[in-house]
Amino acid sequence: MLLLGAIADDFTGATDLANTLVRGGLRCVQTIGVPDGQLDTEADAVVVALKSRTIAAADAVAQSLAALRWLQAQHAEQIYFKYCSTFDSTPQGNIGPVTEALLDTLHGPGQGFTIACPAFPTNQRTVFKGHLFVGDVLLSDSGMRNHPLTPMTDANLVRVLQAQTQRKVGLVAHEVIAQGVAAIRKRFDGLRADGVGIAVLDAISDADLMQIGLALADVKLVTAGSGIAMGLPQNWVAHGALAHANVQALPAVSGRDAVVSGSCSVATNAQVRHFRDQGRPALQLDPMALAASDDALARALAWCDAQPPDGPLLVYATAEPAEVQRAQAELGVARAGELVEHALARIARGLVERGVRRLVVAGGETSGAVVQALGITQLAIGAQIDPGVPWTAARSPACNGDWLHLALKSGNFGSTDFFTKAFA
Ligand code: ADP
């Protein structure tokens, strides 16, 4: 029996939620897509990672319902639909349509009640009077207004969500949240009586998240960013369903350590520089050389074989903007990206085949490519290295089904010494 079954609309968002749940004392597994079998490890929560944020609404609904069916088959007590803390969506969805389909399935057509709350105060995402703030500015004044796929030009979440759903959208304002759990529950009842199906919640502090968490104890479906997950574990502790309240140690591994990096973010560039400056073994891949011949991969793996076995090695395509633009001008943006992702994924697989058992991957897309090349479908979530980046464990056919530890770091996460600190 699962305490929580979550459906996340993207991969790194799923990890973010899983990380929050682990910190709350749950044993958590993240699956890549809807699993076709049982879990590799025991878990209190499963986060099914979809890639449904910007696909057609009907596809997002179909995938989310498939995830729900699997989670229901595992007897998940509560369901959590996880989206981005900047409420990334288009006027067509997919937050509204997916929420509606989940409510229909769980409670019957047009029935049921849920919340919507992307707030994550630790990460500077707060909701006040139904308006989402990113740091000190409204969502619509933040960089999100220029997002290539989901430009967010309205910070009023009641209005944004109402445009995506048939159900009536309401608001639980901060003055109610601040009065605590009893007042919040009373307001839920009032909204339900008014025919509201989805209540946007204000939240500006972790204390708000804890009171909201208490008020959600009996709410079957929660829709939110990862922040709301902070307030839920206390309910299971109170019911005695979560007694162990500790992070499940990941299965032990022994072997070599390596880093592959395809992120070109400011943070990752600094991490690569820091690693090199320490005199550690690092090999840079050149996209133009990858395009010119297949030998580049074999040469890179031969270089890896020649490195001392103690301490991590690094293979990277990470480059400063000018260098990236040169490669993109020569090869095209898409081809440059594909070449690098493919190469790093093949190298990651080669490294695991050669005995690497702890692997750090830098870059969201790069992580996706590596996980796919390693044939991984489930990640058990372990302790956090830096905010948003936990160690995980997975079984991979590349090491004959043995366990392997992976840290999948999205671009701007992690301290400058991340590539050595992770292994310490
Ligand atoms: P982030 O999490 O920082 O966004 P991603 O891995 O998601 O990192 O995206 C980085 C993209 O840049 C990948 O598609 C990667 O293949 C590509 N890339 C990496 N290095 C280079 C380079 N030197 N030239 C061009 N593209 C690159």
Coordinates of C-alpha atoms and ligand atoms in Angstrom, one line a residue:
M1 CA 0.0 0.0 0.0
L2 CA 1.4 3.4 -1.0
L3 CA 0.8 6.5 1.1
L4 CA 1.2 8.7 -1.9
G5 CA 1.0 8.1 -5.6
A6 CA 2.2 11.1 -7.6
I7 CA 2.0 12.0 -11.3
A8 CA 4.6 14.6 -12.4
D9 CA 4.4 16.4 -15.7
D10 CA 8.2 16.4 -16.3
F11 CA 11.3 14.4 -15.3
T12 CA 13.3 16.9 -13.1
G13 CA 10.0 18.1 -11.5
A14 CA 9.4 14.5 -10.5
T15 CA 12.9 14.3 -8.8
D16 CA 12.2 17.6 -7.1
L17 CA 9.0 16.1 -5.6
A18 CA 10.6 12.8 -4.7
N19 CA 13.4 14.7 -3.0
T20 CA 10.9 16.6 -0.9
L21 CA 9.1 13.4 0.1
V22 CA 12.3 11.7 1.1
R23 CA 13.2 14.7 3.3
G24 CA 9.7 14.2 4.9
G25 CA 10.6 10.7 5.9
L26 CA 9.0 8.7 3.1
R27 CA 10.8 5.9 1.1
C28 CA 10.3 7.1 -2.5
V29 CA 10.7 5.6 -5.9
Q30 CA 10.6 7.7 -9.1
T31 CA 9.6 5.8 -12.2
I32 CA 10.3 6.9 -15.8
G33 CA 6.9 6.7 -17.4
V34 CA 4.2 4.3 -16.2
P35 CA 5.9 1.1 -14.9
D36 CA 4.9 -2.2 -16.6
G37 CA 5.6 -4.2 -13.5
Q38 CA 6.3 -4.1 -9.8
L39 CA 8.8 -1.9 -8.0
D40 CA 12.4 -2.9 -7.4
T41 CA 12.3 -1.6 -3.8
E42 CA 9.8 -1.0 -1.1
A43 CA 8.3 2.5 -1.1
D44 CA 5.9 4.7 0.7
A45 CA 5.5 6.9 -2.3
V46 CA 5.9 6.6 -6.0
V47 CA 6.4 9.5 -8.4
V48 CA 5.6 8.6 -12.0
A49 CA 7.6 10.9 -14.2
L50 CA 5.8 11.8 -17.4
K51 CA 6.8 14.3 -20.1
S52 CA 3.3 15.8 -20.4
R53 CA 3.7 19.5 -19.7
T54 CA 3.6 20.8 -23.2
I55 CA 2.1 17.9 -25.3
A56 CA -1.5 18.0 -26.6
A57 CA -4.0 18.1 -23.7
A58 CA -5.7 14.9 -24.8
D59 CA -2.3 13.0 -24.7
A60 CA -1.5 14.5 -21.3
V61 CA -4.8 13.3 -20.0
A62 CA -4.4 9.8 -21.4
Q63 CA -0.9 9.4 -20.0
S64 CA -1.9 10.9 -16.6
L65 CA -4.9 8.5 -16.4
A66 CA -2.7 5.5 -17.3
A67 CA -0.4 6.6 -14.4
L68 CA -3.4 6.9 -12.1
R69 CA -4.6 3.4 -13.0
W70 CA -1.2 2.0 -12.1
L71 CA -1.1 4.0 -8.8
Q72 CA -4.6 2.8 -7.9
A73 CA -3.5 -0.8 -8.6
Q74 CA -0.8 -0.2 -5.9
H75 CA -3.5 1.0 -3.6
A76 CA -2.2 4.6 -3.3
E77 CA -4.0 6.3 -0.5
Q78 CA -3.7 9.9 -1.8
I79 CA -2.9 11.1 -5.4
Y80 CA -0.7 14.1 -6.2
F81 CA -0.5 15.8 -9.5
K82 CA 2.8 17.7 -9.6
Y83 CA 3.4 20.6 -12.0
C84 CA 5.9 23.4 -12.0
S85 CA 6.1 26.0 -9.3
T86 CA 5.7 28.6 -12.1
F87 CA 2.4 26.9 -13.1
D88 CA 3.8 26.3 -16.6
S89 CA 0.8 25.8 -18.9
T90 CA -0.9 27.1 -22.0
P91 CA -4.5 28.4 -22.3
Q92 CA -5.4 24.9 -23.4
G93 CA -3.7 23.2 -20.4
N94 CA -2.4 20.9 -19.4
I95 CA -3.0 21.6 -15.7
G96 CA -6.7 22.2 -16.0
P97 CA -7.6 19.2 -18.3
V98 CA -5.4 16.7 -16.3
T99 CA -6.9 17.9 -13.0
E100 CA -10.4 17.5 -14.3
A101 CA -9.8 14.0 -15.7
L102 CA -8.2 12.9 -12.4
L103 CA -11.2 14.3 -10.4
D104 CA -13.7 12.6 -12.8
T105 CA -11.9 9.3 -12.4
L106 CA -11.5 9.5 -8.6
H107 CA -14.9 11.0 -7.7
G108 CA -17.2 10.7 -10.8
P109 CA -17.9 13.1 -13.7
G110 CA -18.2 16.7 -12.5
Q111 CA -17.7 15.6 -8.9
G112 CA -15.0 16.0 -6.2
F113 CA -12.8 18.7 -4.9
T114 CA -9.1 19.5 -5.1
I115 CA -6.7 22.3 -4.6
A116 CA -4.2 24.0 -6.9
C117 CA -1.1 25.5 -5.3
P118 CA 2.3 26.0 -7.0
A119 CA 3.8 27.8 -3.9
F120 CA 7.3 26.8 -2.8
P121 CA 8.4 29.6 -0.5
T122 CA 12.0 28.2 0.0
N123 CA 12.4 28.6 -3.8
Q124 CA 10.8 32.1 -3.8
R125 CA 7.5 31.0 -5.2
T126 CA 4.6 32.4 -3.2
V127 CA 0.9 32.8 -3.8
F128 CA -1.0 35.8 -2.4
K129 CA -4.6 36.8 -3.2
G130 CA -4.4 34.1 -5.9
H131 CA -1.4 35.8 -7.6
L132 CA 1.8 33.9 -8.1
F133 CA 5.0 35.7 -7.3
V134 CA 8.5 34.7 -8.4
G135 CA 10.8 36.3 -5.9
D136 CA 9.7 39.9 -5.6
V137 CA 7.8 40.1 -8.9
L138 CA 4.5 38.8 -10.3
L139 CA 4.8 35.7 -12.4
S140 CA 3.8 37.8 -15.4
D141 CA 6.7 40.2 -14.8
S142 CA 9.3 37.4 -14.3
G143 CA 11.3 35.7 -17.0
M144 CA 8.5 33.3 -17.4
R145 CA 6.6 35.8 -19.6
N146 CA 9.1 35.0 -22.4
H147 CA 9.2 31.2 -22.0
P148 CA 9.4 29.6 -25.5
L149 CA 6.7 27.0 -24.8
T150 CA 4.6 28.2 -21.9
P151 CA 4.8 32.0 -21.7
M152 CA 3.0 33.0 -18.4
T153 CA 1.5 36.5 -19.0
D154 CA -1.1 36.4 -16.2
A155 CA -0.2 36.0 -12.5
N156 CA -3.8 35.5 -11.4
L157 CA -4.0 31.8 -11.0
V158 CA -7.8 31.7 -10.5
R159 CA -8.2 33.3 -13.9
V160 CA -5.4 31.2 -15.5
L161 CA -6.9 27.9 -14.2
Q162 CA -10.5 28.9 -14.9
A163 CA -9.6 29.3 -18.6
Q164 CA -8.4 25.7 -18.6
T165 CA -11.3 23.9 -16.9
Q166 CA -15.1 23.4 -16.9
R167 CA -15.0 23.2 -13.1
K168 CA -15.6 26.3 -11.0
V169 CA -12.3 27.7 -9.6
G170 CA -12.2 29.4 -6.2
L171 CA -9.7 30.9 -3.8
V172 CA -8.7 30.3 -0.2
A173 CA -7.0 33.6 0.6
H174 CA -4.1 34.1 3.0
E175 CA -6.3 35.5 5.8
V176 CA -7.9 32.1 6.0
I177 CA -4.7 30.1 5.7
A178 CA -3.2 32.2 8.5
Q179 CA -6.0 31.1 10.9
G180 CA -4.8 27.5 10.5
V181 CA -6.3 24.1 9.7
A182 CA -9.8 24.5 11.1
A183 CA -10.4 27.7 9.2
I184 CA -9.0 26.2 6.0
R185 CA -11.3 23.1 6.3
K186 CA -14.3 25.3 6.9
R187 CA -13.5 27.4 3.8
F188 CA -13.1 24.2 1.8
D189 CA -16.6 23.2 2.9
G190 CA -18.0 26.6 2.0
L191 CA -16.4 26.5 -1.5
R192 CA -17.7 23.0 -2.1
A193 CA -21.2 24.2 -1.1
D194 CA -20.8 27.0 -3.7
G195 CA -20.0 24.4 -6.4
V196 CA -16.2 25.1 -6.5
G197 CA -14.3 22.1 -7.8
I198 CA -10.7 23.5 -7.6
A199 CA -9.5 25.9 -4.9
V200 CA -6.4 27.9 -5.5
L201 CA -4.6 28.3 -2.2
D202 CA -2.5 31.3 -1.0
A203 CA 0.7 30.3 0.7
I204 CA 3.7 32.5 1.5
S205 CA 5.6 30.6 4.1
D206 CA 6.5 27.0 5.2
A207 CA 4.2 27.5 8.2
D208 CA 1.4 28.0 5.7
L209 CA 2.4 24.8 3.9
M210 CA 2.2 22.9 7.2
Q211 CA -1.3 24.1 8.0
I212 CA -2.5 23.4 4.4
G213 CA -0.9 19.9 4.7
L214 CA -3.1 19.2 7.8
A215 CA -6.2 20.4 6.0
L216 CA -5.5 18.1 3.1
A217 CA -5.4 14.9 5.2
D218 CA -8.7 13.7 3.7
V219 CA -8.5 15.3 0.3
K220 CA -8.1 12.4 -2.2
L221 CA -6.4 14.4 -5.0
V222 CA -3.9 17.2 -4.4
T223 CA -2.5 19.3 -7.4
A224 CA 0.5 21.4 -6.7
G225 CA 4.2 22.2 -7.2
S226 CA 6.5 20.2 -4.9
G227 CA 6.1 22.7 -1.9
I228 CA 2.7 21.4 -0.7
A229 CA 4.4 17.9 -0.3
M230 CA 6.2 19.4 2.8
G231 CA 3.0 19.5 4.8
L232 CA 1.7 16.0 4.0
P233 CA 4.0 13.6 5.9
Q234 CA 2.8 14.9 9.3
N235 CA -0.7 13.3 8.5
W236 CA 0.8 9.9 8.0
V237 CA 2.9 10.2 11.1
A238 CA -0.2 11.2 13.1
H239 CA -2.0 8.1 11.8
G240 CA 0.9 5.9 12.6
A241 CA 1.3 5.0 9.0
L242 CA 4.8 6.5 8.8
A243 CA 6.7 5.2 11.8
H244 CA 10.2 4.7 10.4
A245 CA 10.5 8.4 9.2
N246 CA 13.9 7.9 7.9
V247 CA 15.5 7.8 4.5
Q248 CA 15.9 4.3 3.2
A249 CA 19.6 3.7 2.7
L250 CA 20.2 3.0 -1.0
P251 CA 21.5 -0.5 -1.9
A252 CA 25.3 -0.4 -1.5
V253 CA 27.5 -0.3 -4.6
S254 CA 31.2 -0.6 -5.2
G255 CA 33.1 0.5 -8.3
R256 CA 34.5 3.6 -9.9
D257 CA 33.2 7.2 -9.9
A258 CA 32.5 9.4 -12.9
V259 CA 30.8 12.6 -14.1
V260 CA 29.4 13.2 -17.5
S261 CA 28.3 16.8 -18.2
G262 CA 26.2 18.2 -21.1
S263 CA 24.8 21.2 -19.4
C264 CA 26.1 24.6 -20.5
S265 CA 24.6 26.6 -17.6
V266 CA 26.5 29.1 -15.7
A267 CA 26.6 26.8 -12.6
T268 CA 27.8 23.8 -14.6
N269 CA 30.5 25.8 -16.3
A270 CA 31.8 26.8 -12.9
Q271 CA 31.6 23.2 -11.6
V272 CA 33.7 22.0 -14.6
R273 CA 36.3 24.7 -14.1
H274 CA 36.5 23.9 -10.3
F275 CA 37.0 20.2 -11.1
R276 CA 39.7 20.9 -13.6
D277 CA 41.5 23.5 -11.4
Q278 CA 41.9 20.8 -8.8
G279 CA 44.0 18.9 -11.4
R280 CA 41.5 16.1 -11.7
P281 CA 41.2 14.0 -14.9
A282 CA 38.8 15.8 -17.3
L283 CA 38.2 15.3 -21.0
Q284 CA 36.3 17.8 -23.2
L285 CA 34.2 16.6 -26.1
D286 CA 34.1 18.8 -29.2
P287 CA 30.8 18.6 -31.1
M288 CA 32.6 19.2 -34.4
A289 CA 34.9 16.3 -33.8
L290 CA 31.8 14.1 -32.9
A291 CA 30.2 15.1 -36.2
A292 CA 33.4 14.4 -38.1
S293 CA 33.8 10.7 -37.1
D294 CA 32.7 7.9 -34.8
D295 CA 36.2 7.5 -33.5
A296 CA 35.7 10.3 -31.1
L297 CA 33.7 8.1 -28.8
A298 CA 36.1 5.2 -28.9
R299 CA 39.0 7.6 -28.1
A300 CA 37.0 9.1 -25.2
L301 CA 36.5 5.7 -23.7
A302 CA 40.1 4.8 -24.2
W303 CA 41.1 8.0 -22.4
C304 CA 38.7 6.9 -19.5
D305 CA 40.4 3.5 -19.4
A306 CA 43.8 5.2 -19.0
Q307 CA 42.8 7.2 -16.0
P308 CA 43.8 6.2 -12.4
P309 CA 41.0 4.2 -10.9
D310 CA 40.8 6.2 -7.6
G311 CA 38.8 9.4 -7.6
P312 CA 36.2 10.6 -10.2
L313 CA 36.9 11.4 -13.8
L314 CA 34.9 13.9 -15.9
V315 CA 33.8 13.8 -19.6
Y316 CA 32.1 17.0 -20.6
A317 CA 30.8 19.0 -23.6
T318 CA 29.9 21.9 -21.2
A319 CA 31.1 25.1 -22.9
E320 CA 30.7 28.8 -22.6
P321 CA 28.0 30.5 -24.7
A322 CA 30.4 31.7 -27.5
E323 CA 31.7 28.1 -28.0
V324 CA 28.2 26.7 -28.0
Q325 CA 27.1 29.3 -30.6
R326 CA 30.0 28.3 -32.8
A327 CA 29.0 24.7 -32.7
Q328 CA 25.4 25.6 -33.3
A329 CA 26.2 27.8 -36.2
E330 CA 28.3 25.0 -37.8
L331 CA 26.0 22.1 -37.1
G332 CA 22.5 23.6 -36.4
V333 CA 21.1 23.9 -32.9
A334 CA 19.2 20.6 -32.9
R335 CA 22.0 18.5 -34.4
A336 CA 24.6 19.9 -32.1
G337 CA 22.4 19.1 -29.1
E338 CA 21.6 15.6 -30.4
L339 CA 25.2 14.8 -31.2
V340 CA 26.4 15.8 -27.7
E341 CA 23.5 14.0 -25.9
H342 CA 24.0 10.8 -27.9
A343 CA 27.8 10.9 -27.3
L344 CA 27.5 11.5 -23.6
A345 CA 24.8 8.8 -23.2
R346 CA 27.0 6.3 -25.1
I347 CA 30.0 7.2 -22.9
A348 CA 27.9 6.9 -19.7
R349 CA 26.9 3.4 -20.8
G350 CA 30.5 2.6 -21.7
L351 CA 31.6 3.8 -18.3
V352 CA 29.0 1.7 -16.5
E353 CA 30.0 -1.3 -18.6
R354 CA 33.6 -0.7 -17.4
G355 CA 32.7 -0.7 -13.7
V356 CA 31.6 2.8 -12.9
R357 CA 28.9 2.5 -10.2
R358 CA 28.5 6.1 -9.0
L359 CA 27.7 8.5 -11.8
V360 CA 26.9 12.2 -11.7
V361 CA 25.1 13.5 -14.8
A362 CA 24.8 17.3 -15.4
G363 CA 22.0 18.6 -17.6
G364 CA 18.3 17.9 -17.7
E365 CA 18.1 16.7 -21.3
T366 CA 21.5 15.0 -20.9
S367 CA 20.1 13.1 -17.9
G368 CA 17.1 11.9 -19.9
A369 CA 19.5 10.6 -22.7
V370 CA 21.7 8.9 -20.1
V371 CA 18.9 7.2 -18.2
Q372 CA 17.5 6.0 -21.5
A373 CA 20.9 4.6 -22.7
L374 CA 21.3 2.8 -19.4
G375 CA 17.8 1.2 -19.8
I376 CA 16.7 2.5 -16.4
T377 CA 13.0 2.7 -15.6
Q378 CA 13.0 3.2 -11.8
L379 CA 15.1 5.3 -9.4
A380 CA 15.1 4.8 -5.7
I381 CA 15.6 8.2 -4.1
G382 CA 18.2 8.7 -1.4
A383 CA 19.8 11.5 0.5
Q384 CA 20.1 15.0 -0.9
I385 CA 23.5 16.2 -2.1
D386 CA 22.4 19.8 -2.7
P387 CA 18.9 21.3 -2.9
G388 CA 16.9 19.5 -5.6
V389 CA 19.6 16.9 -6.3
P390 CA 19.5 13.6 -4.4
W391 CA 21.6 10.5 -4.9
T392 CA 19.4 7.8 -6.5
A393 CA 19.8 4.1 -7.1
A394 CA 18.8 2.1 -10.1
R395 CA 19.3 -1.3 -11.7
S396 CA 20.7 -1.2 -15.2
P397 CA 21.1 -3.8 -17.9
A398 CA 24.5 -2.1 -18.6
C399 CA 25.8 -3.7 -15.4
N400 CA 23.8 -6.9 -15.7
G401 CA 21.0 -5.6 -13.5
D402 CA 23.4 -4.6 -10.7
W403 CA 22.6 -1.5 -8.7
L404 CA 24.2 1.8 -9.7
H405 CA 24.1 5.2 -8.0
L406 CA 23.1 8.1 -10.1
A407 CA 22.9 11.9 -9.3
L408 CA 20.9 13.7 -12.0
K409 CA 21.6 17.4 -11.8
S410 CA 19.6 19.9 -13.7
G411 CA 21.6 22.8 -15.2
N412 CA 21.7 25.5 -12.5
F413 CA 21.6 23.3 -9.4
G414 CA 24.5 22.4 -7.2
S415 CA 27.4 24.2 -5.5
T416 CA 30.7 24.9 -7.4
D417 CA 32.4 21.8 -5.9
F418 CA 29.5 19.6 -6.7
F419 CA 31.5 17.1 -8.9
T420 CA 33.7 16.2 -6.0
K421 CA 31.4 16.8 -3.1
A422 CA 28.8 14.4 -4.5
F423 CA 31.2 11.5 -3.9
A424 CA 32.5 12.6 -0.5
Ligands
ADP1 P1 20.5 22.1 -18.7 O1 19.9 21.3 -17.6 O2 21.6 23.0 -18.3 O3 19.5 22.8 -19.5 P2 20.6 20.1 -20.8 O4 21.3 18.8 -20.8 O5 19.1 20.0 -20.5 O6 21.2 21.1 -19.7 O7 20.8 20.9 -22.1 C1 22.0 21.2 -22.7 C2 22.0 21.0 -24.2 O8 23.1 21.6 -24.7 C3 22.0 19.5 -24.5 O9 21.1 19.3 -25.6 C4 23.4 19.3 -24.9 O10 23.6 18.2 -25.8 C5 23.8 20.6 -25.6 N1 25.2 20.9 -25.6 C6 26.1 20.6 -24.6 N2 27.3 21.0 -24.9 C7 27.3 21.6 -26.1 C8 28.2 22.2 -26.9 N3 29.5 22.3 -26.6 N4 27.8 22.8 -28.1 C9 26.5 22.7 -28.4 N5 25.5 22.1 -27.7 C10 25.9 21.5 -26.5

